[in-house]
Coordinates of C-alpha atoms in Angstrom, one line a residue:
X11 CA -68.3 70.4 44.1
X12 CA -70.9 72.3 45.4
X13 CA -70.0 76.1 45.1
X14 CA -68.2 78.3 42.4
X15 CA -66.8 81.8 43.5
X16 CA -67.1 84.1 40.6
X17 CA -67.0 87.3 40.5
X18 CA -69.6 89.0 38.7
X19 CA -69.0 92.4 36.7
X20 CA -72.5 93.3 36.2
X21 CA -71.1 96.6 34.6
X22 CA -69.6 95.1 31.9
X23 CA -70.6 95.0 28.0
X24 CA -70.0 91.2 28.2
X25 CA -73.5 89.4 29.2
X26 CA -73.3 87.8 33.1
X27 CA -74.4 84.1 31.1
X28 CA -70.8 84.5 29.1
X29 CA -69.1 85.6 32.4
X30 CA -70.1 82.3 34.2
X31 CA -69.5 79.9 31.0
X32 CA -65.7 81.3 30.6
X33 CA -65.0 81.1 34.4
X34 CA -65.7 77.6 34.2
X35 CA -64.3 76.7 30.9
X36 CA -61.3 78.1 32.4
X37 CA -61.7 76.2 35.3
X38 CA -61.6 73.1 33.6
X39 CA -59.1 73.8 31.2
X40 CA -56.2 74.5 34.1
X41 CA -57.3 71.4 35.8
X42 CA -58.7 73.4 38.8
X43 CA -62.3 71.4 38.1
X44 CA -61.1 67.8 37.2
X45 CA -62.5 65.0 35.4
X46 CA -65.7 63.6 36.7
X47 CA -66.2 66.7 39.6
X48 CA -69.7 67.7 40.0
X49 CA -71.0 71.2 39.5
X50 CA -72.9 72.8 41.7
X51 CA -77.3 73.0 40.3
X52 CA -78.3 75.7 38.4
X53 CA -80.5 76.7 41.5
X54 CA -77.6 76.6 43.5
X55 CA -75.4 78.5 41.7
X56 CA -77.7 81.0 40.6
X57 CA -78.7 81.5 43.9
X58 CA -75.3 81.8 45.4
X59 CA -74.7 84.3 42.4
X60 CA -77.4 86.4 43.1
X61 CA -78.4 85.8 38.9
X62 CA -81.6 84.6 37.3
X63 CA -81.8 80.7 36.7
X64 CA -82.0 80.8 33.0
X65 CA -79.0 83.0 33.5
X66 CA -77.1 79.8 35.0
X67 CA -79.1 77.4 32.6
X68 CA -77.6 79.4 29.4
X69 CA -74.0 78.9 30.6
X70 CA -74.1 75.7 31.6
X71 CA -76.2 74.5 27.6
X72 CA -72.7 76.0 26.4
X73 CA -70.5 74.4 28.1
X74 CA -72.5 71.2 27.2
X75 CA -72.2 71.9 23.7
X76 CA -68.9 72.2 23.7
X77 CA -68.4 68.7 25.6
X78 CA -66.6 70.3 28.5
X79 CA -69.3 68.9 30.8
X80 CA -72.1 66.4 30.5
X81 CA -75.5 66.8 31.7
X82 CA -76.7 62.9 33.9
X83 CA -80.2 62.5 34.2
X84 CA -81.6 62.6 38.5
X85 CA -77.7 63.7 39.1
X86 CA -76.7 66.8 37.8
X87 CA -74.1 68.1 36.0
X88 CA -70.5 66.7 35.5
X89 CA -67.1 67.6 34.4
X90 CA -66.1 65.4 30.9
X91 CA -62.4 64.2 30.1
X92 CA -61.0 66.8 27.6
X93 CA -57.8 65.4 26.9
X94 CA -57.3 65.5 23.2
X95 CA -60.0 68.7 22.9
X96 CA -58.7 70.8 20.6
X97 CA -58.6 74.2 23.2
X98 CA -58.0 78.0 21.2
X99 CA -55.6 79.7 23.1
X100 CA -54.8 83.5 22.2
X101 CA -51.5 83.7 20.9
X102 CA -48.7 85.6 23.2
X103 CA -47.3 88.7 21.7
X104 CA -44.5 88.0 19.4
X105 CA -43.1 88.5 16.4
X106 CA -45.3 90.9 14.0
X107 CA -45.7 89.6 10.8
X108 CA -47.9 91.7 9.3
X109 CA -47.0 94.7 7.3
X110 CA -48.4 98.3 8.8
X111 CA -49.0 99.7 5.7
X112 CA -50.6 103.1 7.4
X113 CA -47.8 104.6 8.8
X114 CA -47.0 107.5 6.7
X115 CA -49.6 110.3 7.6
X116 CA -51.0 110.9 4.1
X117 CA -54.5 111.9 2.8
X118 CA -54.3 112.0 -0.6
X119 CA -52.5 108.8 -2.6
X120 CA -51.6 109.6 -6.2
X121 CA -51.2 105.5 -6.5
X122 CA -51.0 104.5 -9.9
X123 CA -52.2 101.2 -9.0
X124 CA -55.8 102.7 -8.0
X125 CA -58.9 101.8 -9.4
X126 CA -61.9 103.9 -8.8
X127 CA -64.0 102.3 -6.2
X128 CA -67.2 105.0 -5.8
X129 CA -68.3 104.2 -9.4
X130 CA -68.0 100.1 -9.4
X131 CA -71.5 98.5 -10.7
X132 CA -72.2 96.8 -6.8
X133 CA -75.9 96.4 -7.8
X134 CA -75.4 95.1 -10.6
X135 CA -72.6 92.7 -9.4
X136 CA -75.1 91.8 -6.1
X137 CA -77.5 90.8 -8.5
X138 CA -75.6 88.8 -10.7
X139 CA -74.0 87.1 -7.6
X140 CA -77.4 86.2 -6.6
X141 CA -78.1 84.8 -9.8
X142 CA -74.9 82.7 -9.4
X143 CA -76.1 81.3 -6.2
X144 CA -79.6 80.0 -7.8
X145 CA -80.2 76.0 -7.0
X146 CA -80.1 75.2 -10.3
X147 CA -76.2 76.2 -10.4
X148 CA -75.4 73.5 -7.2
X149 CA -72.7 72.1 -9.8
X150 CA -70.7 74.9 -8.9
X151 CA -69.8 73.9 -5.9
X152 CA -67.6 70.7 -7.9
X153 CA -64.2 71.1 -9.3
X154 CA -64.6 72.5 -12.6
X155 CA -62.1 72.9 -15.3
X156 CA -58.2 73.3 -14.3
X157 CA -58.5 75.5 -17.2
X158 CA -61.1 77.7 -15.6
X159 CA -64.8 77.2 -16.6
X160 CA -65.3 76.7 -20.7
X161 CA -68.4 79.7 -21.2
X162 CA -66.0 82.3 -19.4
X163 CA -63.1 81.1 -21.6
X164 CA -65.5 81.2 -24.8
X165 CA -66.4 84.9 -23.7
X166 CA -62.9 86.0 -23.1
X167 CA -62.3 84.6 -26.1
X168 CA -64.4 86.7 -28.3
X169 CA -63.8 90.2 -25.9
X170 CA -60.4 89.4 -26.7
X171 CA -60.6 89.0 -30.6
X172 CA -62.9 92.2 -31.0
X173 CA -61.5 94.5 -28.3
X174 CA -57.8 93.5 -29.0
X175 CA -57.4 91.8 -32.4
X176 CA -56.2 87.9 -30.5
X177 CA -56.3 85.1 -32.4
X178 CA -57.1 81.9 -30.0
X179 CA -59.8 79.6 -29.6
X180 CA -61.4 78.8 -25.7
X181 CA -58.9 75.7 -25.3
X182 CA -56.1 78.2 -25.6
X183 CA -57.1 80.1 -22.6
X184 CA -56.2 79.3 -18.8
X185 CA -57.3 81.3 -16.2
X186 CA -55.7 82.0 -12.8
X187 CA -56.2 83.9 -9.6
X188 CA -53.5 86.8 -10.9
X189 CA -50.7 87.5 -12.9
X190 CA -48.1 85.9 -10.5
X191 CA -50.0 82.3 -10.6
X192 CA -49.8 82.3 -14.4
X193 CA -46.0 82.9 -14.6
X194 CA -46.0 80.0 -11.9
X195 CA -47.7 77.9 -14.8
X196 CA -45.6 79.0 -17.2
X197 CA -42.4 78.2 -16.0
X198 CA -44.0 74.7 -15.1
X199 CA -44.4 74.2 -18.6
X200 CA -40.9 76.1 -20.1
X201 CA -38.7 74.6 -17.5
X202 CA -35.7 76.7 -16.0
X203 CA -33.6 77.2 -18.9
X204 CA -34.9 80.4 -20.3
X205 CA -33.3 83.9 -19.8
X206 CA -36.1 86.9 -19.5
X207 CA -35.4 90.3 -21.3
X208 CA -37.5 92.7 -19.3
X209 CA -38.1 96.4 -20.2
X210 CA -36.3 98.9 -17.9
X211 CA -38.1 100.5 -16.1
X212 CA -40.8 97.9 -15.6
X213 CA -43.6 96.6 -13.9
X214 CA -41.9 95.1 -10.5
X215 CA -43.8 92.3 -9.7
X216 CA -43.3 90.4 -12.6
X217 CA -39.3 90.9 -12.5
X218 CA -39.6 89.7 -8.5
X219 CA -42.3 86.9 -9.4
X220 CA -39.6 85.6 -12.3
X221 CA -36.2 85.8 -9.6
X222 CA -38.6 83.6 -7.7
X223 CA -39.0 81.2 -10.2
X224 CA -35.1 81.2 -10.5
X225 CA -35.2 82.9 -13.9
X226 CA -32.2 84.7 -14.6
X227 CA -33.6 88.5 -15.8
X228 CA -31.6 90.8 -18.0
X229 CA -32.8 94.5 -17.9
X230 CA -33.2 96.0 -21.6
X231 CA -33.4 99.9 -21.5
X232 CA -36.0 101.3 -23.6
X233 CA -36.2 104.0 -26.2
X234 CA -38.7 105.9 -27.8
X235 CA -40.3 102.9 -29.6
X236 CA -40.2 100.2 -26.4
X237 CA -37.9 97.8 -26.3
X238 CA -34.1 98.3 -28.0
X239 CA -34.5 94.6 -30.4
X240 CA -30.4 95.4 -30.6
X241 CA -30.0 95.1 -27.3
X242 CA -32.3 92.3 -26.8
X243 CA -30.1 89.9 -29.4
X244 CA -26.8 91.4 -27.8
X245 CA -28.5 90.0 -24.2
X246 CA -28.5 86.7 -25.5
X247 CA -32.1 86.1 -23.8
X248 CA -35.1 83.8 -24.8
X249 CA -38.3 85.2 -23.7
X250 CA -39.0 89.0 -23.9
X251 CA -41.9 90.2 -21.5
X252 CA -43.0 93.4 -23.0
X253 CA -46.1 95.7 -23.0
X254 CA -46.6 97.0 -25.8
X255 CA -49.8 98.7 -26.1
X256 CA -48.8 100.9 -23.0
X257 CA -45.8 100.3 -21.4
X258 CA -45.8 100.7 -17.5
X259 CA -44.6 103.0 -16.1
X260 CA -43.8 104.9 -19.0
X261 CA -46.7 104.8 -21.0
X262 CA -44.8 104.0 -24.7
X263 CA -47.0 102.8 -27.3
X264 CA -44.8 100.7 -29.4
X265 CA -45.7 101.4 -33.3
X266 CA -46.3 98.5 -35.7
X267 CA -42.1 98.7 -37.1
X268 CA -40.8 97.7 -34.1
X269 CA -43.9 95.2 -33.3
X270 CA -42.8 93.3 -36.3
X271 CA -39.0 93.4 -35.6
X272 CA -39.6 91.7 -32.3
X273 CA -41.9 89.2 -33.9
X274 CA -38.8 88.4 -36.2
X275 CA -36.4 88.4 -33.7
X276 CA -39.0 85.8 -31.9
X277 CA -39.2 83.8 -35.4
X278 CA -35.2 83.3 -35.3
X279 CA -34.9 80.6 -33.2
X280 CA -37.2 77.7 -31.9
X281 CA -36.8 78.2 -28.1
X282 CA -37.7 81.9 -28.4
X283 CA -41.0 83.6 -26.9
X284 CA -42.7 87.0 -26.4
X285 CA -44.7 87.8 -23.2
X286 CA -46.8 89.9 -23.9
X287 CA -48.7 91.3 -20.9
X288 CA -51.7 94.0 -21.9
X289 CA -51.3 96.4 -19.4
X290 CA -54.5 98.4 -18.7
X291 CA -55.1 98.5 -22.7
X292 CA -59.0 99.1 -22.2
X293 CA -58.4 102.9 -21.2
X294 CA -57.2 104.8 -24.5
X295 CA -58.3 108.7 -25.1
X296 CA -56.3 109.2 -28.1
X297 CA -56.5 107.9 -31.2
X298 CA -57.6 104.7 -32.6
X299 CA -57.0 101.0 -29.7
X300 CA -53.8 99.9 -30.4
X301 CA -54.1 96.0 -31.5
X302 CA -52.1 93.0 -29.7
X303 CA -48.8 91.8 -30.9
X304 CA -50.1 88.5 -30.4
X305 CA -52.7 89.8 -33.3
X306 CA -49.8 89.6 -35.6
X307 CA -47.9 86.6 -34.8
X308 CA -48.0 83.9 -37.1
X309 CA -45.5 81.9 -36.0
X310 CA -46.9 80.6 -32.5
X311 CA -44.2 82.7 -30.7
X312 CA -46.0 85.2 -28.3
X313 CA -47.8 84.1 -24.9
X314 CA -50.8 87.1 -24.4
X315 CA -51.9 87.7 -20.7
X316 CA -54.5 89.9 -19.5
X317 CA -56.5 90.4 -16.0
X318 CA -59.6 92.2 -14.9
X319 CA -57.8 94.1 -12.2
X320 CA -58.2 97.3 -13.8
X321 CA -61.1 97.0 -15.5
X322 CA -63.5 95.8 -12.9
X323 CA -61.4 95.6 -9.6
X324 CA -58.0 93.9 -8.2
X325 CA -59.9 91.9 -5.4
X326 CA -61.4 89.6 -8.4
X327 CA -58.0 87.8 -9.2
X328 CA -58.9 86.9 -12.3
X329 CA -56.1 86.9 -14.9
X330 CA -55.9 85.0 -18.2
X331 CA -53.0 83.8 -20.7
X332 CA -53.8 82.9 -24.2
X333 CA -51.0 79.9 -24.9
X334 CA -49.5 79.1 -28.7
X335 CA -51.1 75.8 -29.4
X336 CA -47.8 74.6 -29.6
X337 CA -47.3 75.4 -25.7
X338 CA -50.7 74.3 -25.0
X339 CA -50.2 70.7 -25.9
X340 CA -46.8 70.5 -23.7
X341 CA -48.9 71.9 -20.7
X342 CA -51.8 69.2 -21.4
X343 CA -48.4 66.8 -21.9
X344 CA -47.2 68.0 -18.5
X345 CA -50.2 68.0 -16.0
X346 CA -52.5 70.2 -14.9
X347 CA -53.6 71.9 -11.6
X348 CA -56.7 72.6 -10.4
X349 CA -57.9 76.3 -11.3
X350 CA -57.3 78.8 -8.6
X351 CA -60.5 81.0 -9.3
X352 CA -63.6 80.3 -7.8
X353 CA -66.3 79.0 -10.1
X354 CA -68.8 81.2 -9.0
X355 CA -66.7 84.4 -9.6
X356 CA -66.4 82.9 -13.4
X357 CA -70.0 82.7 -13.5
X358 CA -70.3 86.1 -12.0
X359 CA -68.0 87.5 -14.5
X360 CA -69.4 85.7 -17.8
X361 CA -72.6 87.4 -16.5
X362 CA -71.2 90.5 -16.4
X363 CA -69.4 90.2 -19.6
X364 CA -72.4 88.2 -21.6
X365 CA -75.0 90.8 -20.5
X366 CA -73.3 93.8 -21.6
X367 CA -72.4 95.1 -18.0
X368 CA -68.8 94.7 -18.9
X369 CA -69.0 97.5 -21.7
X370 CA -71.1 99.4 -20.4
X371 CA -69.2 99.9 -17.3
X372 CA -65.7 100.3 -19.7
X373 CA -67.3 103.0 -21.3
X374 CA -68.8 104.8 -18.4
X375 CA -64.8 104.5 -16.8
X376 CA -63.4 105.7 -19.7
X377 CA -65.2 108.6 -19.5
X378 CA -64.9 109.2 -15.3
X379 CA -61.0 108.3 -15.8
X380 CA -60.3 111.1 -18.8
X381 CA -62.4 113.9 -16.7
X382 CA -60.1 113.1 -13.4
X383 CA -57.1 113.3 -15.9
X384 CA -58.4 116.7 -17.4
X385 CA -59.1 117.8 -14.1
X386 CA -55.5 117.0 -12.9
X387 CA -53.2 118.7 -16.0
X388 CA -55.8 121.6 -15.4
X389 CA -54.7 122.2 -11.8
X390 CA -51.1 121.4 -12.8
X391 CA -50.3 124.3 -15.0
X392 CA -48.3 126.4 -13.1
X393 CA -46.5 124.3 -10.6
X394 CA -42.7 125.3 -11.2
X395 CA -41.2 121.7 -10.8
X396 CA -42.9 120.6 -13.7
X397 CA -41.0 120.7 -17.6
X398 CA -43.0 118.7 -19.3
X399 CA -45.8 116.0 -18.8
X400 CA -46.1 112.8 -20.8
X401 CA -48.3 109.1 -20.5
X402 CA -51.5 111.1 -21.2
X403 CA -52.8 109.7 -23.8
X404 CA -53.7 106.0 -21.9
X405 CA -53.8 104.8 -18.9
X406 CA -54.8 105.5 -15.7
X407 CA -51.3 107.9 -14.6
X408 CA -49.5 110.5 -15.8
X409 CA -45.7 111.4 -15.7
X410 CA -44.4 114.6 -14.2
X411 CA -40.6 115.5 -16.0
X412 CA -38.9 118.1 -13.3
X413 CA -36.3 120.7 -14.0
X414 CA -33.2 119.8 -13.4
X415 CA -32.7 121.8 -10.3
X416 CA -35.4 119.5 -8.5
X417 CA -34.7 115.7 -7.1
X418 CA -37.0 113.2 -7.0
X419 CA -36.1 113.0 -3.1
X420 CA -36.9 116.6 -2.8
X421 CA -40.5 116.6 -4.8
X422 CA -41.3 113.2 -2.7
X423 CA -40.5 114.8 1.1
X424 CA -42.0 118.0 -0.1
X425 CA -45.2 116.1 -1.1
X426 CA -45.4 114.2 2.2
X427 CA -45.0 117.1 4.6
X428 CA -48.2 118.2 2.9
X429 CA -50.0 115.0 3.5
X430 CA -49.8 114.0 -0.5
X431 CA -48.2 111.1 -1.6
X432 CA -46.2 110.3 -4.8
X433 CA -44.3 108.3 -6.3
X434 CA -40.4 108.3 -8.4
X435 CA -39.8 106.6 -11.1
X436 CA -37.1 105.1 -9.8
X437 CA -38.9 102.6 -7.8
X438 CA -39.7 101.1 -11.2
X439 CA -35.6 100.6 -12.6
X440 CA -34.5 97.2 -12.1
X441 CA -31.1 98.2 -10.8
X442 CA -27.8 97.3 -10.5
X443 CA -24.8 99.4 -9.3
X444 CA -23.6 99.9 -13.0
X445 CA -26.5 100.7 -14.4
X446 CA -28.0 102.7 -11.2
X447 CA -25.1 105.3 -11.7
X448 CA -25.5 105.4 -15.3
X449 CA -29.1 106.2 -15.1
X450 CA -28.5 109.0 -12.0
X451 CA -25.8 110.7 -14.9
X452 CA -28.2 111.0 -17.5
X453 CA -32.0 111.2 -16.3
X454 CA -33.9 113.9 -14.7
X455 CA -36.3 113.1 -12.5
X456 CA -39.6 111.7 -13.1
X457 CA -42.9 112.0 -10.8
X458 CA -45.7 109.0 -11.3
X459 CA -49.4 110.7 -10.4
X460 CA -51.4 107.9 -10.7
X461 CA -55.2 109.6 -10.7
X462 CA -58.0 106.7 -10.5
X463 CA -58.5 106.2 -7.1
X464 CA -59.5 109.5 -6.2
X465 CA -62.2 112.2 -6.9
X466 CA -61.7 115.7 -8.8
X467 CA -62.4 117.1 -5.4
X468 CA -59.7 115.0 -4.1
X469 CA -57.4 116.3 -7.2
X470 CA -57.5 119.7 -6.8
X471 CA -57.1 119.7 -3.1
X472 CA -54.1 117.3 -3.7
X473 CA -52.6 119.9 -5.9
X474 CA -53.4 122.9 -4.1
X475 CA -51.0 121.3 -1.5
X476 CA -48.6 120.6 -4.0
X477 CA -48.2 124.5 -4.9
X478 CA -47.5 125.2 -1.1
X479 CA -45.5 123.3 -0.8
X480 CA -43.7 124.7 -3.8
X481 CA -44.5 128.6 -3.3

């Protein structure tokens, strides 16, 4: 072949070089330029194209290096067999899997799952990345430890026993990219048989995370103190998952009486466990930190898990369970997987934590967090929804209790048509149609501001709508 026809946009963002190489890729691809054809010479082409040479010389190299033609010494260039060329085609439009998670029209999100993302240490974690990345640390790039990497288990290890009063040693300790992973461990080494007591309301995930495992999940309402032991033994379950140190959403501390009568309740029978899953413990701004359960177990009966997610950022997936030895040894019995977390990010983070980053950084939240919250029952006072506020004293949300006049529907669409999200309580009920109805008889509604993610200025703006949309 000695001439190509292509039309040449010279008007266009995309360089004439590029214009030429797709024509021809395309050419080839469809068969139109077969197997062993000759192309035209880059004088000729670029002459015919009214185009530099090294214009014609740059598409051509491409094409080359992609093997969809050859270059033959004192003959020119030639079209090369492509069968079994692995071609990317753009996918026709189809079936959209992907959740569009922007379509509400909101500018201000009262999330309780926020984190604050202005104030996170990025030169401090750039640096200590960089440090991660030094030659000397090539091991990295092996498999390390299914367990996750020993110094970042020895580190958690002691944060753990200072900060939150666990007893465990580093070979108790596997870490996993999330919560989620972790069950998916666990129930590898329980097996299928065990019935899960979960608080009522609760955190979601974990009840959707256990129906996926194909544990069967009875809902235990909650009083005052946490979890009702009474109707825990009347459910005739195995394994309680309960947060006791703050209880999400509702933000019950449970006191040391009722600590100890789930521990017993544990200690009754061999196939019993306790789950206990610290929910954002590190932000307290009353009173004295509220030690683990697992702190007082002495009977090998309560599995401890933790994550960073909170206290450093979600996008770290890096969680951590503290095993009974007893537990331990059936999962070493068992078989192991390979650890899910990167073994930089665990170098990255035992930096963090080893250096003193890691409290300094808790402390400087703290201290953002409780001035957002101040800043937020400030502008509240006054809006005539509102009977009562509780979850104040940890945490990183608050709970608005409405008169009974006003739904949660209502304060929700109200909200929205001022560009403010919120969020009901009821999205965190496990429900079923009995108990649904029972809970619409006797509870009021209940509003979850969740504050971290935005700024004071962002607060009182946020509330300022809220009042319109009120007065």
């Amino acid at each position: 072949m000695y001439e190509l026809m292509i039309e040449l946009d010279t008007k266009c963002e995309k360089p004439l070089y590029e214009q030429i190489y797709e024509y021809i890729k395309k050419e080839i691809q469809t068969g139109r330029l077969p197997f062993n054809d000759r192309l035209p010479s880059t004088r000729l082409l670029a002459k015919n194209l009214l185009v530099s040479r090294s214009t014609v010389d740059l598409a051509y190299e491409q094409l080359v290096s992609e093997g969809y033609i050859q270059a033959i010494a004192c003959k020119g260039y030639y079209v090369c067999q492509i069968d079994g060329l692995y071609q990317i085609t753009q996918l026709t439009e189809g079936f959209n899997y992907e959740h569009d998670y922007k379509k509400d029209d909101i500018e201000y999100n009262f999330s309780p799952n926020g984190i604050d993302l202005v104030n996170f240490p990025y030169n401090t974690w750039r640096k200590l990345s960089k440090n991660a990345l030094l030659e000397e640390n090539r091991d990295l790039f092996q498999l390390g430890s299914p367990l996750g990497e020993l110094d970042l288990r020895k580190t958690i290890a002691n944060y753990l026993h200072q900060a939150r009063g666990v007893n465990c040693v580093p070979s108790q300790i596997i870490l996993g990219a999330g919560n989620d992973y972790l069950l998916m461990i666990l129930r590898q080494i329980l097996g299928p048989s065990y019935t899960i007591a979960m608080e009522n309301p609760t955190y979601k995930q974990a009840y959707r995370t256990f129906c996926n495992l194909d544990y069967k999940v009875n809902c235990i309402e909650l009083d005052q103190n946490g979890m009702n032991v009474e109707a825990l033994n009347a459910s005739y379950s195995n394994i309680a998952y309960v947060m006791p140190s703050h209880q999400f959403p509702l933000g019950v501390v449970m006191p040391i009486k009722r600590r100890m009568e789930l521990l017993n309740w544990a200690s009754m029978k061999e196939d019993r466990y306790i789950i206990e899953d610290d929910y954002d413990s590190e932000f307290r701004y009353k009173g004295k930190p509220i030690p683990s359960l697992q702190g007082y177990d002495r009977n090998e009966k309560v599995i401890y898990m933790g994550t960073f997610s909170k206290s450093i950022a979600p996008a770290i997936r890096v969680s951590y369970m503290v095993l009974p030895k007893t537990l331990m040894k059936r999962y070493n019995n068992h078989g192991v997987y390979a650890s899910t977390v990167s073994r930089i990010d665990q170098m990255i983070i035992n930096y963090f934590m080893n250096e003193g980053y890691f409290e300094r950084h808790l402390n400087k939240m703290r201290a953002i967090y409780k001035n957002k919250q101040d800043t937020l029952l400030n502008e509240l006072k006054g809006l005539e929804p509102i009977e009562t506020i509780s979850g104040e004293n940890a945490g990183v949300h608050i709970l608005l209790h409405m008169t009974e006049k006003y739904s949660e529907e209502m304060f929700i669409h109200k909200a929205k048509e001022q560009k403010v999200k919120v969020y009901g309580l009821s999205n965190y009920f496990i429900t079923t149609d009995k108990n649904q109805n029972q809970r619409k008889e006797k509870e009021k509604a209940i509003i979850i501001l969740g504050y971290a993610s935005l700024s004071e200025k962002d607060i009182k703006e946020a509330v300022r709508r809220l009042k319109i949309a009120w007065n």
